[in-house]
PDB file of C-alpha atoms in Angstrom:
ATOM      1  CA  LEU A1412     127.588  85.813 143.582  1.00 47.00           C
ATOM      2  CA  GLY A1413     124.027  86.923 142.827  1.00 45.00           C
ATOM      3  CA  ILE A1414     125.238  90.322 141.641  1.00 42.00           C
ATOM      4  CA  VAL A1415     127.863  88.691 139.406  1.00 39.00           C
ATOM      5  CA  GLY A1416     125.231  86.402 137.919  1.00 44.00           C
ATOM      6  CA  LEU A1417     122.942  89.325 137.151  1.00 40.00           C
ATOM      7  CA  ALA A1418     125.790  91.241 135.545  1.00 40.00           C
ATOM      8  CA  LEU A1419     126.702  88.278 133.333  1.00 36.00           C
ATOM      9  CA  ALA A1420     123.046  87.827 132.294  1.00 42.00           C
ATOM     10  CA  ALA A1421     122.754  91.509 131.417  1.00 38.00           C
ATOM     11  CA  ALA A1422     125.942  91.383 129.344  1.00 38.00           C
ATOM     12  CA  ALA A1423     124.672  88.309 127.499  1.00 39.00           C
ATOM     13  CA  GLY A1424     121.382  90.067 126.807  1.00 41.00           C
ATOM     14  CA  VAL A1425     123.129  93.126 125.381  1.00 36.00           C
ATOM     15  CA  ALA A1426     125.300  90.917 123.179  1.00 38.00           C
ATOM     16  CA  ALA A1427     122.263  88.995 121.908  1.00 37.00           C
ATOM     17  CA  ILE A1428     120.413  92.210 121.084  1.00 33.00           C
ATOM     18  CA  GLY A1429     123.441  93.489 119.201  1.00 39.00           C
ATOM     19  CA  LEU A1430     123.681  90.256 117.206  1.00 37.00           C
ATOM     20  CA  ILE A1431     119.980  90.318 116.324  1.00 35.00           C
ATOM     21  CA  ASP A1432     120.217  93.952 115.272  1.00 41.00           C
ATOM     22  CA  ALA A1433     123.192  93.204 113.033  1.00 40.00           C
ATOM     23  CA  GLN A1434     121.358  90.271 111.442  1.00 39.00           C
ATOM     24  CA  MET A1435     118.280  92.369 110.767  1.00 36.00           C
ATOM     25  CA  ARG A1436     120.389  95.119 109.189  1.00 40.00           C
ATOM     26  CA  GLY A1437     122.023  92.520 106.985  1.00 38.00           C
ATOM     27  CA  THR A1438     118.847  90.736 105.854  1.00 37.00           C
ATOM     28  CA  GLY A1439     116.122  93.383 105.957  1.00 37.00           C
ATOM     29  CA  ARG A1440     115.583  95.343 102.766  1.00 35.00           C
ATOM     30  CA  ARG A1441     113.156  98.240 102.579  1.00 34.00           C
ATOM     31  CA  THR A1442     110.721  98.384  99.687  1.00 34.00           C
ATOM     32  CA  ARG A1443     109.081 101.245  97.876  1.00 36.00           C
ATOM     33  CA  THR A1444     105.693 100.466  99.437  1.00 40.00           C
ATOM     34  CA  GLY A1445     106.512 101.954 102.839  1.00 43.00           C
ATOM     35  CA  PRO A1446     109.175 102.368 105.523  1.00 41.00           C
ATOM     36  CA  ASN A1447     107.931  99.471 107.679  1.00 44.00           C
ATOM     37  CA  ARG A1448     107.537  96.775 105.023  1.00 43.00           C
ATOM     38  CA  GLN A1449     110.651  94.638 104.801  1.00 44.00           C
ATOM     39  CA  ALA A1450     111.810  91.442 103.170  1.00 45.00           C
ATOM     40  CA  VAL A1451     112.469  89.179 106.141  1.00 43.00           C
ATOM     41  CA  ALA A1452     115.120  86.490 105.770  1.00 43.00           C
ATOM     42  CA  GLY A1453     114.597  86.416 102.004  1.00 46.00           C
ATOM     43  CA  HIS A1454     110.813  86.541 102.249  1.00 49.00           C
ATOM     44  CA  GLU A1455     109.697  89.053  99.634  1.00 56.00           C
ATOM     45  CA  PRO A1456     106.717  91.205 100.731  1.00 69.00           C
ATOM     46  CA  ASP A1457     104.924  90.883  97.359  1.00 81.00           C
ATOM     47  CA  VAL A1458     104.331  87.443  95.868  1.00 85.00           C
ATOM     48  CA  GLU A1459     102.691  86.453  92.577  1.00 92.00           C
ATOM     49  CA  ARG A1460     102.392  82.958  91.119  1.00 93.00           C
ATOM     50  CA  SER A1461     100.215  81.430  88.390  1.00 95.00           C
ATOM     51  CA  ILE A1462      99.128  78.032  87.135  1.00 96.00           C
ATOM     52  CA  THR A1463      97.246  76.804  84.056  1.00 97.00           C
ATOM     53  CA  ILE A1464      94.289  74.488  84.602  1.00 97.00           C
ATOM     54  CA  GLU A1465      93.286  72.680  81.448  1.00 94.00           C
ATOM     55  CA  ASP A1466      89.727  72.159  80.186  1.00 91.00           C
ATOM     56  CA  ILE A1467      87.958  74.026  83.011  1.00 93.00           C
ATOM     57  CA  PRO A1468      86.442  77.448  82.252  1.00 93.00           C
ATOM     58  CA  ALA A1469      87.080  80.517  84.389  1.00 95.00           C
ATOM     59  CA  ASP A1470      83.478  80.676  85.630  1.00 95.00           C
ATOM     60  CA  GLU A1471      83.732  77.213  87.146  1.00 95.00           C
ATOM     61  CA  LEU A1472      87.120  77.889  88.733  1.00 97.00           C
ATOM     62  CA  TYR A1473      85.816  81.144  90.177  1.00 97.00           C
ATOM     63  CA  ARG A1474      82.829  79.334  91.682  1.00 96.00           C
ATOM     64  CA  ARG A1475      85.068  76.687  93.248  1.00 96.00           C
ATOM     65  CA  TRP A1476      87.496  79.227  94.717  1.00 95.00           C
ATOM     66  CA  ARG A1477      84.568  81.273  96.068  1.00 93.00           C
ATOM     67  CA  ASP A1478      83.496  78.246  98.113  1.00 92.00           C
ATOM     68  CA  PRO A1479      84.764  78.751 101.728  1.00 89.00           C
ATOM     69  CA  GLU A1480      85.538  75.031 102.001  1.00 92.00           C
ATOM     70  CA  THR A1481      87.826  75.244  98.968  1.00 93.00           C
ATOM     71  CA  MET A1482      89.633  78.231 100.449  1.00 90.00           C
ATOM     72  CA  ARG A1483      90.155  76.391 103.721  1.00 91.00           C
ATOM     73  CA  ARG A1484      91.671  73.377 101.993  1.00 92.00           C
ATOM     74  CA  ILE A1485      93.964  75.070  99.482  1.00 92.00           C
ATOM     75  CA  MET A1486      95.358  77.566 102.007  1.00 88.00           C
ATOM     76  CA  ALA A1487      96.278  74.770 104.424  1.00 84.00           C
ATOM     77  CA  PRO A1488     100.050  75.121 103.716  1.00 77.00           C
ATOM     78  CA  PHE A1489      99.928  78.619 105.171  1.00 79.00           C
ATOM     79  CA  ALA A1490      96.950  79.109 107.475  1.00 87.00           C
ATOM     80  CA  ASP A1491      93.683  77.708 108.705  1.00 92.00           C
ATOM     81  CA  VAL A1492      91.017  79.815 106.959  1.00 93.00           C
ATOM     82  CA  GLN A1493      87.483  79.872 108.340  1.00 93.00           C
ATOM     83  CA  SER A1494      84.525  81.739 106.860  1.00 92.00           C
ATOM     84  CA  THR A1495      82.803  84.109 109.288  1.00 92.00           C
ATOM     85  CA  GLY A1496      80.074  85.127 106.831  1.00 87.00           C
ATOM     86  CA  ASP A1497      79.362  88.053 104.515  1.00 84.00           C
ATOM     87  CA  GLY A1498      82.633  87.710 102.600  1.00 86.00           C
ATOM     88  CA  GLN A1499      84.757  87.718 105.774  1.00 91.00           C
ATOM     89  CA  THR A1500      87.300  85.086 106.733  1.00 94.00           C
ATOM     90  CA  ARG A1501      89.434  84.452 109.797  1.00 94.00           C
ATOM     91  CA  TRP A1502      93.037  83.393 109.096  1.00 93.00           C
ATOM     92  CA  ASN A1503      94.996  81.560 111.777  1.00 91.00           C
ATOM     93  CA  ALA A1504      98.670  80.832 111.061  1.00 83.00           C
ATOM     94  CA  GLY A1505      99.454  79.346 114.463  1.00 81.00           C
ATOM     95  CA  PRO A1506     100.191  80.730 117.931  1.00 78.00           C
ATOM     96  CA  HIS A1507     103.581  82.216 117.022  1.00 73.00           C
ATOM     97  CA  VAL A1508     102.486  83.932 113.786  1.00 76.00           C
ATOM     98  CA  GLY A1509      99.003  84.923 114.883  1.00 82.00           C
ATOM     99  CA  SER A1510      95.559  85.357 113.349  1.00 88.00           C
ATOM    100  CA  TRP A1511      93.743  88.138 111.520  1.00 91.00           C
ATOM    101  CA  ASP A1512      90.551  88.891 109.571  1.00 94.00           C
ATOM    102  CA  MET A1513      90.258  89.339 105.803  1.00 94.00           C
ATOM    103  CA  ARG A1514      87.364  90.989 103.946  1.00 95.00           C
ATOM    104  CA  LEU A1515      86.360  90.366 100.341  1.00 95.00           C
ATOM    105  CA  ALA A1516      86.821  93.881  98.961  1.00 96.00           C
ATOM    106  CA  ASP A1517      86.449  93.268  95.210  1.00 96.00           C
ATOM    107  CA  ASP A1518      84.367  90.522  93.609  1.00 96.00           C
ATOM    108  CA  GLN A1519      84.049  90.237  89.811  1.00 96.00           C
ATOM    109  CA  PRO A1520      82.300  86.918  89.066  1.00 96.00           C
ATOM    110  CA  GLY A1521      84.295  84.672  86.766  1.00 95.00           C
ATOM    111  CA  GLU A1522      87.263  87.034  86.694  1.00 97.00           C
ATOM    112  CA  PHE A1523      88.695  88.389  89.916  1.00 97.00           C
ATOM    113  CA  MET A1524      88.526  88.422  93.724  1.00 97.00           C
ATOM    114  CA  ARG A1525      90.522  90.544  96.164  1.00 97.00           C
ATOM    115  CA  TRP A1526      90.703  90.430  99.952  1.00 95.00           C
ATOM    116  CA  GLU A1527      91.964  93.069 102.394  1.00 95.00           C
ATOM    117  CA  ALA A1528      93.160  92.598 105.965  1.00 93.00           C
ATOM    118  CA  GLN A1529      91.044  94.150 108.694  1.00 91.00           C
ATOM    119  CA  GLY A1530      92.882  95.804 111.585  1.00 81.00           C
ATOM    120  CA  GLY A1531      96.562  95.481 112.467  1.00 78.00           C
ATOM    121  CA  GLY A1532      98.831  92.501 112.990  1.00 77.00           C
ATOM    122  CA  ALA A1533      98.001  90.766 109.689  1.00 82.00           C
ATOM    123  CA  LEU A1534     100.813  88.825 108.045  1.00 81.00           C
ATOM    124  CA  ILE A1535      98.936  89.125 104.729  1.00 84.00           C
ATOM    125  CA  ARG A1536      97.866  92.694 103.998  1.00 87.00           C
ATOM    126  CA  GLU A1537      96.108  91.944 100.720  1.00 91.00           C
ATOM    127  CA  ALA A1538      95.478  88.902  98.499  1.00 92.00           C
ATOM    128  CA  SER A1539      93.838  88.430  95.121  1.00 96.00           C
ATOM    129  CA  VAL A1540      93.119  85.722  92.566  1.00 97.00           C
ATOM    130  CA  ARG A1541      92.510  86.372  88.864  1.00 97.00           C
ATOM    131  CA  PHE A1542      91.148  84.012  86.204  1.00 97.00           C
ATOM    132  CA  ARG A1543      91.928  84.535  82.506  1.00 95.00           C
ATOM    133  CA  PRO A1544      91.814  82.337  79.395  1.00 93.00           C
ATOM    134  CA  ALA A1545      95.012  80.470  78.592  1.00 92.00           C
ATOM    135  CA  ALA A1546      96.645  80.911  75.190  1.00 88.00           C
ATOM    136  CA  GLY A1547      95.276  78.632  72.488  1.00 85.00           C
ATOM    137  CA  ASN A1548      92.085  77.884  74.457  1.00 82.00           C
ATOM    138  CA  ARG A1549      94.058  75.458  76.607  1.00 85.00           C
ATOM    139  CA  GLY A1550      92.052  76.224  79.732  1.00 92.00           C
ATOM    140  CA  THR A1551      92.337  78.945  82.372  1.00 96.00           C
ATOM    141  CA  VAL A1552      95.298  80.692  83.938  1.00 97.00           C
ATOM    142  CA  VAL A1553      94.844  81.279  87.680  1.00 97.00           C
ATOM    143  CA  VAL A1554      97.014  84.062  89.118  1.00 97.00           C
ATOM    144  CA  LEU A1555      97.431  84.298  92.888  1.00 95.00           C
ATOM    145  CA  ARG A1556      98.942  87.455  94.362  1.00 94.00           C
ATOM    146  CA  ALA A1557      99.638  88.316  97.998  1.00 89.00           C
ATOM    147  CA  SER A1558     101.131  91.348  99.705  1.00 86.00           C
ATOM    148  CA  LEU A1559     102.730  90.387 102.987  1.00 79.00           C
ATOM    149  CA  ASP A1560     103.362  92.823 105.799  1.00 72.00           C
ATOM    150  CA  PRO A1561     105.580  90.848 108.198  1.00 62.00           C
ATOM    151  CA  PRO A1562     106.201  92.538 111.530  1.00 55.00           C
ATOM    152  CA  GLY A1563     109.769  93.744 111.870  1.00 55.00           C
ATOM    153  CA  GLY A1564     112.384  92.806 114.415  1.00 52.00           C
ATOM    154  CA  MET A1565     112.167  89.507 116.240  1.00 50.00           C
ATOM    155  CA  LEU A1566     108.492  88.997 115.344  1.00 50.00           C
ATOM    156  CA  GLY A1567     109.461  88.910 111.690  1.00 58.00           C
ATOM    157  CA  GLN A1568     112.137  86.345 112.426  1.00 60.00           C
ATOM    158  CA  ILE A1569     109.689  84.219 114.407  1.00 56.00           C
ATOM    159  CA  ALA A1570     107.175  84.363 111.554  1.00 58.00           C
ATOM    160  CA  SER A1571     109.852  83.157 109.145  1.00 59.00           C
ATOM    161  CA  GLN A1572     110.876  80.334 111.467  1.00 59.00           C
ATOM    162  CA  MET A1573     107.300  79.163 112.050  1.00 55.00           C
ATOM    163  CA  LEU A1574     106.780  78.921 108.282  1.00 58.00           C
ATOM    164  CA  GLY A1575     109.540  76.334 108.275  1.00 54.00           C
ATOM    165  CA  ASN A1576     111.919  78.652 106.412  1.00 52.00           C
ATOM    166  CA  THR A1577     109.677  78.197 103.372  1.00 53.00           C
ATOM    167  CA  LEU A1578     109.456  81.210 101.095  1.00 60.00           C
ATOM    168  CA  PRO A1579     105.935  82.683 100.766  1.00 68.00           C
ATOM    169  CA  ALA A1580     106.297  82.301  96.981  1.00 76.00           C
ATOM    170  CA  ALA A1581     106.663  78.547  97.463  1.00 79.00           C
ATOM    171  CA  LEU A1582     103.578  78.487  99.672  1.00 80.00           C
ATOM    172  CA  ALA A1583     101.619  80.397  97.003  1.00 86.00           C
ATOM    173  CA  SER A1584     102.702  77.877  94.364  1.00 89.00           C
ATOM    174  CA  LYS A1585     101.708  75.013  96.633  1.00 90.00           C
ATOM    175  CA  SER A1586      98.254  76.510  97.205  1.00 91.00           C
ATOM    176  CA  LEU A1587      97.743  76.798  93.446  1.00 94.00           C
ATOM    177  CA  HIS A1588      98.782  73.179  92.914  1.00 94.00           C
ATOM    178  CA  TYR A1589      96.384  72.135  95.671  1.00 94.00           C
ATOM    179  CA  PHE A1590      93.606  74.039  93.908  1.00 96.00           C
ATOM    180  CA  LYS A1591      94.395  72.416  90.564  1.00 96.00           C
ATOM    181  CA  ALA A1592      94.431  68.956  92.094  1.00 95.00           C
ATOM    182  CA  LEU A1593      91.169  69.614  93.922  1.00 95.00           C
ATOM    183  CA  VAL A1594      89.214  70.813  90.869  1.00 95.00           C
ATOM    184  CA  GLN A1595      90.637  68.130  88.561  1.00 94.00           C
ATOM    185  CA  THR A1596      90.544  65.085  90.835  1.00 92.00           C
ATOM    186  CA  GLY A1597      88.491  66.084  93.871  1.00 91.00           C
ATOM    187  CA  GLU A1598      91.464  65.317  96.122  1.00 90.00           C
ATOM    188  CA  ILE A1599      94.540  67.116  97.445  1.00 89.00           C
ATOM    189  CA  PRO A1600      97.885  65.333  98.009  1.00 79.00           C
ATOM    190  CA  THR A1601      98.476  64.659 101.693  1.00 69.00           C
ATOM    191  CA  THR A1602     102.095  63.470 101.658  1.00 53.00           C
ATOM    192  CA  GLU A1603     103.702  66.838 102.425  1.00 50.00           C
ATOM    193  CA  ARG A1604     104.035  68.185 105.942  1.00 47.00           C
ATOM    194  CA  GLN A1605     102.520  71.458 107.092  1.00 47.00           C
ATOM    195  CA  PRO A1606     105.196  74.224 107.256  1.00 45.00           C
ATOM    196  CA  ALA A1607     103.507  75.927 110.195  1.00 46.00           C
ATOM    197  CA  ALA A1608     103.173  72.638 112.114  1.00 39.00           C
ATOM    198  CA  ARG A1609      99.364  72.773 112.265  1.00 47.00           C
ATOM    199  CA  PRO A1610      97.000  69.801 111.919  1.00 47.00           C
ATOM    200  CA  ASP A1611      96.260  69.109 108.247  1.00 48.00           C
ATOM    201  CA  PRO A1612      92.565  69.973 107.607  1.00 47.00           C
ATOM    202  CA  ARG A1613      92.425  68.578 104.087  1.00 48.00           C
TER     203      ARG A1613
END
């Protein structure tokens, strides 16, 4: 009976692996940026979103975003971000997605900031925020861009699941709306749940 049970378990395992492999072949799409970067379950590796913030100049918005406390609060939909000093931050997206370090690699006061991941295992390979005047002097356009590098196979699927099946583009938009609310009102809405099921630090 023990041998039969082991045989059945092995057969089930082989079937599960085959199913997972078929799903990954059906949903994973390679990009031009490299053989290992894939869109996982509809999650595009490169995300860019923008928002217009009225009546606040770029210099002020840059200063607010540069504040580590602001970064921690507006990135809450995706990860807990903690400053470790000297332009470095530690990103923690929960036990199933993991944590990684980001370094401020390009800093142009009032205009642009760009961060790069340090070491392997980072779900975000690179992120940047740009500030430019809105048309008609209506304020400032804030452009947030992120290049994701989700691990392939089951890890990629787990990462997607732990983000609550929310597209990274939607998380980027939410972070921008949080930023706008914070600089205009001093508060961030707290009615929406955290996709990664982490305590809300706002």
